[in-house]
C-alpha cells in the first residue's frame, strides 16, 4: 500500500511558498499579512492556530492573532472583521471555527472581504468554486486535491465517494472532484448521515474520501481492493488522534491511504499559506 505522505508534500509546498513570498516581498516592499481571529478557548482550535502562526513565520508571512474571550459578542467580531477588511497590510483574514455557541458564524464569514477570504468560506468564493471561476478555495479540500496530484493519483474517469457533507470539506471537495479538468473529472457520490447502506457505496469507490469526523468507522471490508483512501477525519480519542478509517484494517486492501496524523492535516496549513500569497498577489499586483 502506498502511504500518502501529507507531511512531506506539505513541506515541499511550504518551501515553494517561501520562495514566492521572498519574490513578492521584494516587489511590494512588505511581507504578506494574515490575521487570525480566535474567539473562546476551544482546545483543538488553539493548537491549529498555534500551528498556523508557526507555519506563517517559517515562510515569511506576517501573522497576527486576535485572541478574544468566549463572551465576545457577534457585533464585536463583526467590528474586528471590518477593521481588518480596511487594513492595507492584511491580505488574508481567517475566522477560526467553531465560534462560541451564541455567535452565528454565517454573517461573520459573509462580512470578510472575499478578496481576503483565505479560507474560501465566503458565499462569493463558494459560488466561484461551483461555477469553476478563479477564486480562493477552501484549504482542506484544495489540500486533498493537491495531495492526489503530487502523489500522481488521478481520479479522472473513476468513481469517487465523499463521506460527509460539511461546508468546510465534504461539499466543496465533491465539487472539486467533479470539476471539468484533467486533475478532477471524477464521477462523484456524496454520502452523509442519512445515506442507507454506506458500506456498499464505499465498496464501489475507486477513490474514497472520509470527512465525517467519526473515529475508525470505515474498515477494510468496506473497501474495493486497491482503492485510494484519503482520510480527512481527525478526532481526539483515548488512544490519541484517529482518522475516520480504521487504518490497520485498510493496510491489506487499500492501494493507497493517507495516515492520521501526517496526511491531510499538514496540507490544510500549506494551502492556507498558498492562499495568503495568492490574495496578496491579487490585491497588490493585479489591481
Ligand atoms: N476549523 C476546523 N477547520 C477549519 C478551517 O479549515 N478553517 C477555519 N477557519 N476553522 C476551522
PDB file of N, CA and C in Angstrom, residues 34-38 49 52 92-97 112 116 118-119 139 272:
ATOM      1  N   UNK A  34      -1.351  37.941   7.351  1.00  0.00           N
ATOM      2  CA  UNK A  34      -2.528  37.118   7.655  1.00  0.00           C
ATOM      3  C   UNK A  34      -3.027  37.449   9.063  1.00  0.00           C
ATOM      4  N   UNK A  35      -4.319  37.694   9.179  1.00  0.00           N
ATOM      5  CA  UNK A  35      -4.917  37.907  10.502  1.00  0.00           C
ATOM      6  C   UNK A  35      -5.817  36.730  10.842  1.00  0.00           C
ATOM      7  N   UNK A  36      -5.672  36.221  12.059  1.00  0.00           N
ATOM      8  CA  UNK A  36      -6.499  35.113  12.520  1.00  0.00           C
ATOM      9  C   UNK A  36      -7.322  35.602  13.712  1.00  0.00           C
ATOM     10  N   UNK A  37      -8.608  35.310  13.683  1.00  0.00           N
ATOM     11  CA  UNK A  37      -9.467  35.639  14.826  1.00  0.00           C
ATOM     12  C   UNK A  37      -9.822  34.337  15.536  1.00  0.00           C
ATOM     13  N   UNK A  38      -9.459  34.279  16.812  1.00  0.00           N
ATOM     14  CA  UNK A  38      -9.736  33.082  17.619  1.00  0.00           C
ATOM     15  C   UNK A  38     -10.570  33.517  18.816  1.00  0.00           C
ATOM     16  N   UNK A  49      -4.358  27.082  15.599  1.00  0.00           N
ATOM     17  CA  UNK A  49      -3.931  28.472  15.412  1.00  0.00           C
ATOM     18  C   UNK A  49      -2.429  28.614  15.695  1.00  0.00           C
ATOM     19  N   UNK A  52      -0.668  27.378  12.702  1.00  0.00           N
ATOM     20  CA  UNK A  52      -0.745  28.336  11.595  1.00  0.00           C
ATOM     21  C   UNK A  52       0.260  29.462  11.801  1.00  0.00           C
ATOM     22  N   UNK A  92      -4.986  38.439   4.217  1.00  0.00           N
ATOM     23  CA  UNK A  92      -5.856  37.303   4.500  1.00  0.00           C
ATOM     24  C   UNK A  92      -6.481  37.420   5.878  1.00  0.00           C
ATOM     25  N   UNK A  93      -7.758  37.029   5.968  1.00  0.00           N
ATOM     26  CA  UNK A  93      -8.450  37.022   7.265  1.00  0.00           C
ATOM     27  C   UNK A  93      -9.039  35.628   7.465  1.00  0.00           C
ATOM     28  N   UNK A  94      -8.718  35.036   8.608  1.00  0.00           N
ATOM     29  CA  UNK A  94      -9.231  33.694   8.908  1.00  0.00           C
ATOM     30  C   UNK A  94      -9.976  33.741  10.239  1.00  0.00           C
ATOM     31  N   UNK A  95     -11.230  33.385  10.188  1.00  0.00           N
ATOM     32  CA  UNK A  95     -12.046  33.313  11.401  1.00  0.00           C
ATOM     33  C   UNK A  95     -12.074  31.846  11.825  1.00  0.00           C
ATOM     34  N   UNK A  96     -11.384  31.539  12.919  1.00  0.00           N
ATOM     35  CA  UNK A  96     -11.274  30.138  13.329  1.00  0.00           C
ATOM     36  C   UNK A  96     -12.634  29.615  13.800  1.00  0.00           C
ATOM     37  N   UNK A  97     -13.035  28.479  13.271  1.00  0.00           N
ATOM     38  CA  UNK A  97     -14.288  27.826  13.648  1.00  0.00           C
ATOM     39  C   UNK A  97     -13.967  26.607  14.515  1.00  0.00           C
ATOM     40  N   UNK A 112     -16.396  39.036   5.855  1.00  0.00           N
ATOM     41  CA  UNK A 112     -14.989  39.064   5.409  1.00  0.00           C
ATOM     42  C   UNK A 112     -14.942  39.480   3.938  1.00  0.00           C
ATOM     43  N   UNK A 116      -9.990  38.794   0.676  1.00  0.00           N
ATOM     44  CA  UNK A 116      -9.101  38.438   1.792  1.00  0.00           C
ATOM     45  C   UNK A 116      -9.510  37.126   2.450  1.00  0.00           C
ATOM     46  N   UNK A 118      -9.108  33.894   2.885  1.00  0.00           N
ATOM     47  CA  UNK A 118      -8.148  32.815   2.610  1.00  0.00           C
ATOM     48  C   UNK A 118      -8.671  31.425   2.976  1.00  0.00           C
ATOM     49  N   UNK A 119      -9.792  31.354   3.696  1.00  0.00           N
ATOM     50  CA  UNK A 119     -10.424  30.064   3.980  1.00  0.00           C
ATOM     51  C   UNK A 119     -11.370  29.657   2.854  1.00  0.00           C
ATOM     52  N   UNK A 139      -9.242  25.468   2.124  1.00  0.00           N
ATOM     53  CA  UNK A 139      -7.888  24.898   2.227  1.00  0.00           C
ATOM     54  C   UNK A 139      -7.861  23.373   2.323  1.00  0.00           C
ATOM     55  N   UNK A 272      -3.302  27.119   3.168  1.00  0.00           N
ATOM     56  CA  UNK A 272      -3.599  28.441   3.749  1.00  0.00           C
ATOM     57  C   UNK A 272      -2.486  29.437   3.412  1.00  0.00           C
TER      58      UNK A 272
END
